[in-house]
Amino acid sequence: MSTILKWAGNKTAIMPELIKHLPAGSRLVEPFAGSCAVMMATDYPHYLVADINADLINLYQIAAQGADDLIDCAWVFFSEDNNAESYHHNRMQFNTDTTLTALIRAALFLYLNRHCYRGLCRYNKRGKFNVPFGNYKNPYFPHAEILAFAEKAIRATFICANYDETLAMLRSGDVVYCDPPYNGTFSDYHTAGFTEDDQYHLASILERRSSEGYPVVVSNSDTSLTHSLYRNFTRHRIIARRSMGVAAGDGKVAAEIIAVSKPCYWHGFDPAVVPDNRITYEVRT
C-alpha cells in the first residue's frame, strides 16, 4: 500500500530495513510526519504524529475524520482538465483564498501534491506554495490509500507542532522515530526551512531523551556531520533511492544512516529481547 501523498524522502522503499530497528512500545512518536509511511507500515497500539507544516497535518486530520468527504471533495479538482492553466488557478486559490474550509484546503493540498513537479512540498519566504506544474499524463488519485489511512488513523493523534514541542510530550512506553530533512539535501518543506543549527538542536534533544531511556531511531544522510551528531548511537548504513539531492550520474541512490539509541535502564524498566528481535520495555514488579 502506497501513501496518500507523493513525498521526497518517503520511507516506503526502505521499510523492510527500517522496521528491523524499530522497537516495540505502546506508542510511536513521529515529530516529522512526512508521508506517514512509517505509521502505515507498523503496528503500534497508538501513534503521535506531528509536523510543523500545517497543511500536511490538516490533510491528515481531515482524512482521519472524514475519508469519504475528502475523497468526494478532492475528486472535483482531479476531474478538472489536467493542464498548467488549471493547476496554476488551483495553486493561486490555495495560496490566496483565506475563506477556504479545512476540507477544501486539504483537497487542494492533495491535488497540488499529485499534480506538481515530483510531488514536492515547497514554500517561499511568504509562505506560498510555489512548486511548478508537473505535467504528468495521468496523476494518480489515492482513493484506496485514503481509506486505508483513515482506518489506521483511529489509533493516531495528529498535531501541528515543531520537533521541540513534540519531543517534550513523551511519556512512558513511547518509541521515537525521527525523519528530519536530511543534512545537505532539500529542506524547504516549510517556510522556516531546516538549518544545520536545527540538526544540532534535534540531535541534542534526542541524545537527552535517549539517556532518559526512551528508544530513539533516526534517519538521515550519511555525512560526517550526522556521524558526529549521532556518535553515541549505533549507526546502520543503507543505500536508498533518492530523486533529489543526488548528483547527475550517481544512479539516483544515496547513502543514508539509521541511527539507533543504545538500550539503557531507566525508571525501573528492563530491556528484553523479543522473538522478532525488537526491544521492548517491561515494568519490574
mmCIF file of N, CA and C in Angstrom, residues 32 179-189 193-195 199 202 219-221:
data_model
loop_
_atom_site.group_PDB
_atom_site.id
_atom_site.type_symbol
_atom_site.label_atom_id
_atom_site.label_comp_id
_atom_site.label_asym_id
_atom_site.label_seq_id
_atom_site.Cartn_x
_atom_site.Cartn_y
_atom_site.Cartn_z
ATOM 1 N N PHE A 32 8.265 14.313 12.690
ATOM 2 C CA PHE A 32 8.292 14.715 11.282
ATOM 3 C C PHE A 32 7.369 13.762 10.515
ATOM 4 N N ASP A 179 12.523 11.504 11.299
ATOM 5 C CA ASP A 179 12.934 11.542 9.899
ATOM 6 C C ASP A 179 12.992 13.003 9.456
ATOM 7 N N PRO A 180 13.953 13.766 9.974
ATOM 8 C CA PRO A 180 14.025 15.192 9.654
ATOM 9 C C PRO A 180 14.494 15.412 8.220
ATOM 10 N N PRO A 181 14.352 16.635 7.700
ATOM 11 C CA PRO A 181 15.002 16.945 6.423
ATOM 12 C C PRO A 181 16.478 16.567 6.515
ATOM 13 N N TYR A 182 16.960 15.858 5.515
ATOM 14 C CA TYR A 182 18.309 15.305 5.592
ATOM 15 C C TYR A 182 19.384 16.381 5.479
ATOM 16 N N ASN A 183 20.455 16.172 6.210
ATOM 17 C CA ASN A 183 21.609 17.052 6.137
ATOM 18 C C ASN A 183 22.130 17.123 4.701
ATOM 19 N N GLY A 184 22.242 18.334 4.173
ATOM 20 C CA GLY A 184 22.794 18.524 2.834
ATOM 21 C C GLY A 184 21.818 18.335 1.696
ATOM 22 N N THR A 185 20.514 18.174 2.003
ATOM 23 C CA THR A 185 19.522 17.984 0.931
ATOM 24 C C THR A 185 18.401 19.008 1.076
ATOM 25 N N PHE A 186 17.381 18.840 0.271
ATOM 26 C CA PHE A 186 16.228 19.747 0.248
ATOM 27 C C PHE A 186 15.614 19.887 1.631
ATOM 28 N N SER A 187 15.325 21.155 2.052
ATOM 29 C CA SER A 187 14.802 21.358 3.400
ATOM 30 C C SER A 187 13.718 22.430 3.470
ATOM 31 N N ASP A 188 13.092 22.768 2.354
ATOM 32 C CA ASP A 188 12.103 23.850 2.339
ATOM 33 C C ASP A 188 10.661 23.347 2.402
ATOM 34 N N TYR A 189 10.424 22.281 3.181
ATOM 35 C CA TYR A 189 9.064 21.774 3.345
ATOM 36 C C TYR A 189 8.181 22.784 4.077
ATOM 37 N N GLY A 193 12.168 26.436 6.922
ATOM 38 C CA GLY A 193 13.274 25.586 6.492
ATOM 39 C C GLY A 193 13.777 24.712 7.638
ATOM 40 N N PHE A 194 14.923 24.080 7.420
ATOM 41 C CA PHE A 194 15.540 23.250 8.452
ATOM 42 C C PHE A 194 17.047 23.410 8.301
ATOM 43 N N THR A 195 17.643 24.145 9.218
ATOM 44 C CA THR A 195 19.035 24.552 9.101
ATOM 45 C C THR A 195 19.983 23.565 9.772
ATOM 46 N N GLN A 199 19.706 20.740 12.924
ATOM 47 C CA GLN A 199 20.283 19.389 13.014
ATOM 48 C C GLN A 199 20.963 19.197 14.374
ATOM 49 N N LEU A 202 18.175 19.254 17.255
ATOM 50 C CA LEU A 202 17.420 17.997 17.279
ATOM 51 C C LEU A 202 18.257 16.883 17.883
ATOM 52 N N SER A 219 16.599 8.675 11.046
ATOM 53 C CA SER A 219 17.099 8.542 9.678
ATOM 54 C C SER A 219 17.745 9.864 9.268
ATOM 55 N N ASN A 220 18.834 9.770 8.493
ATOM 56 C CA ASN A 220 19.473 10.990 7.995
ATOM 57 C C ASN A 220 20.479 10.622 6.914
ATOM 58 N N SER A 221 21.082 11.648 6.313
ATOM 59 C CA SER A 221 22.126 11.406 5.329
ATOM 60 C C SER A 221 23.347 10.794 6.005
#
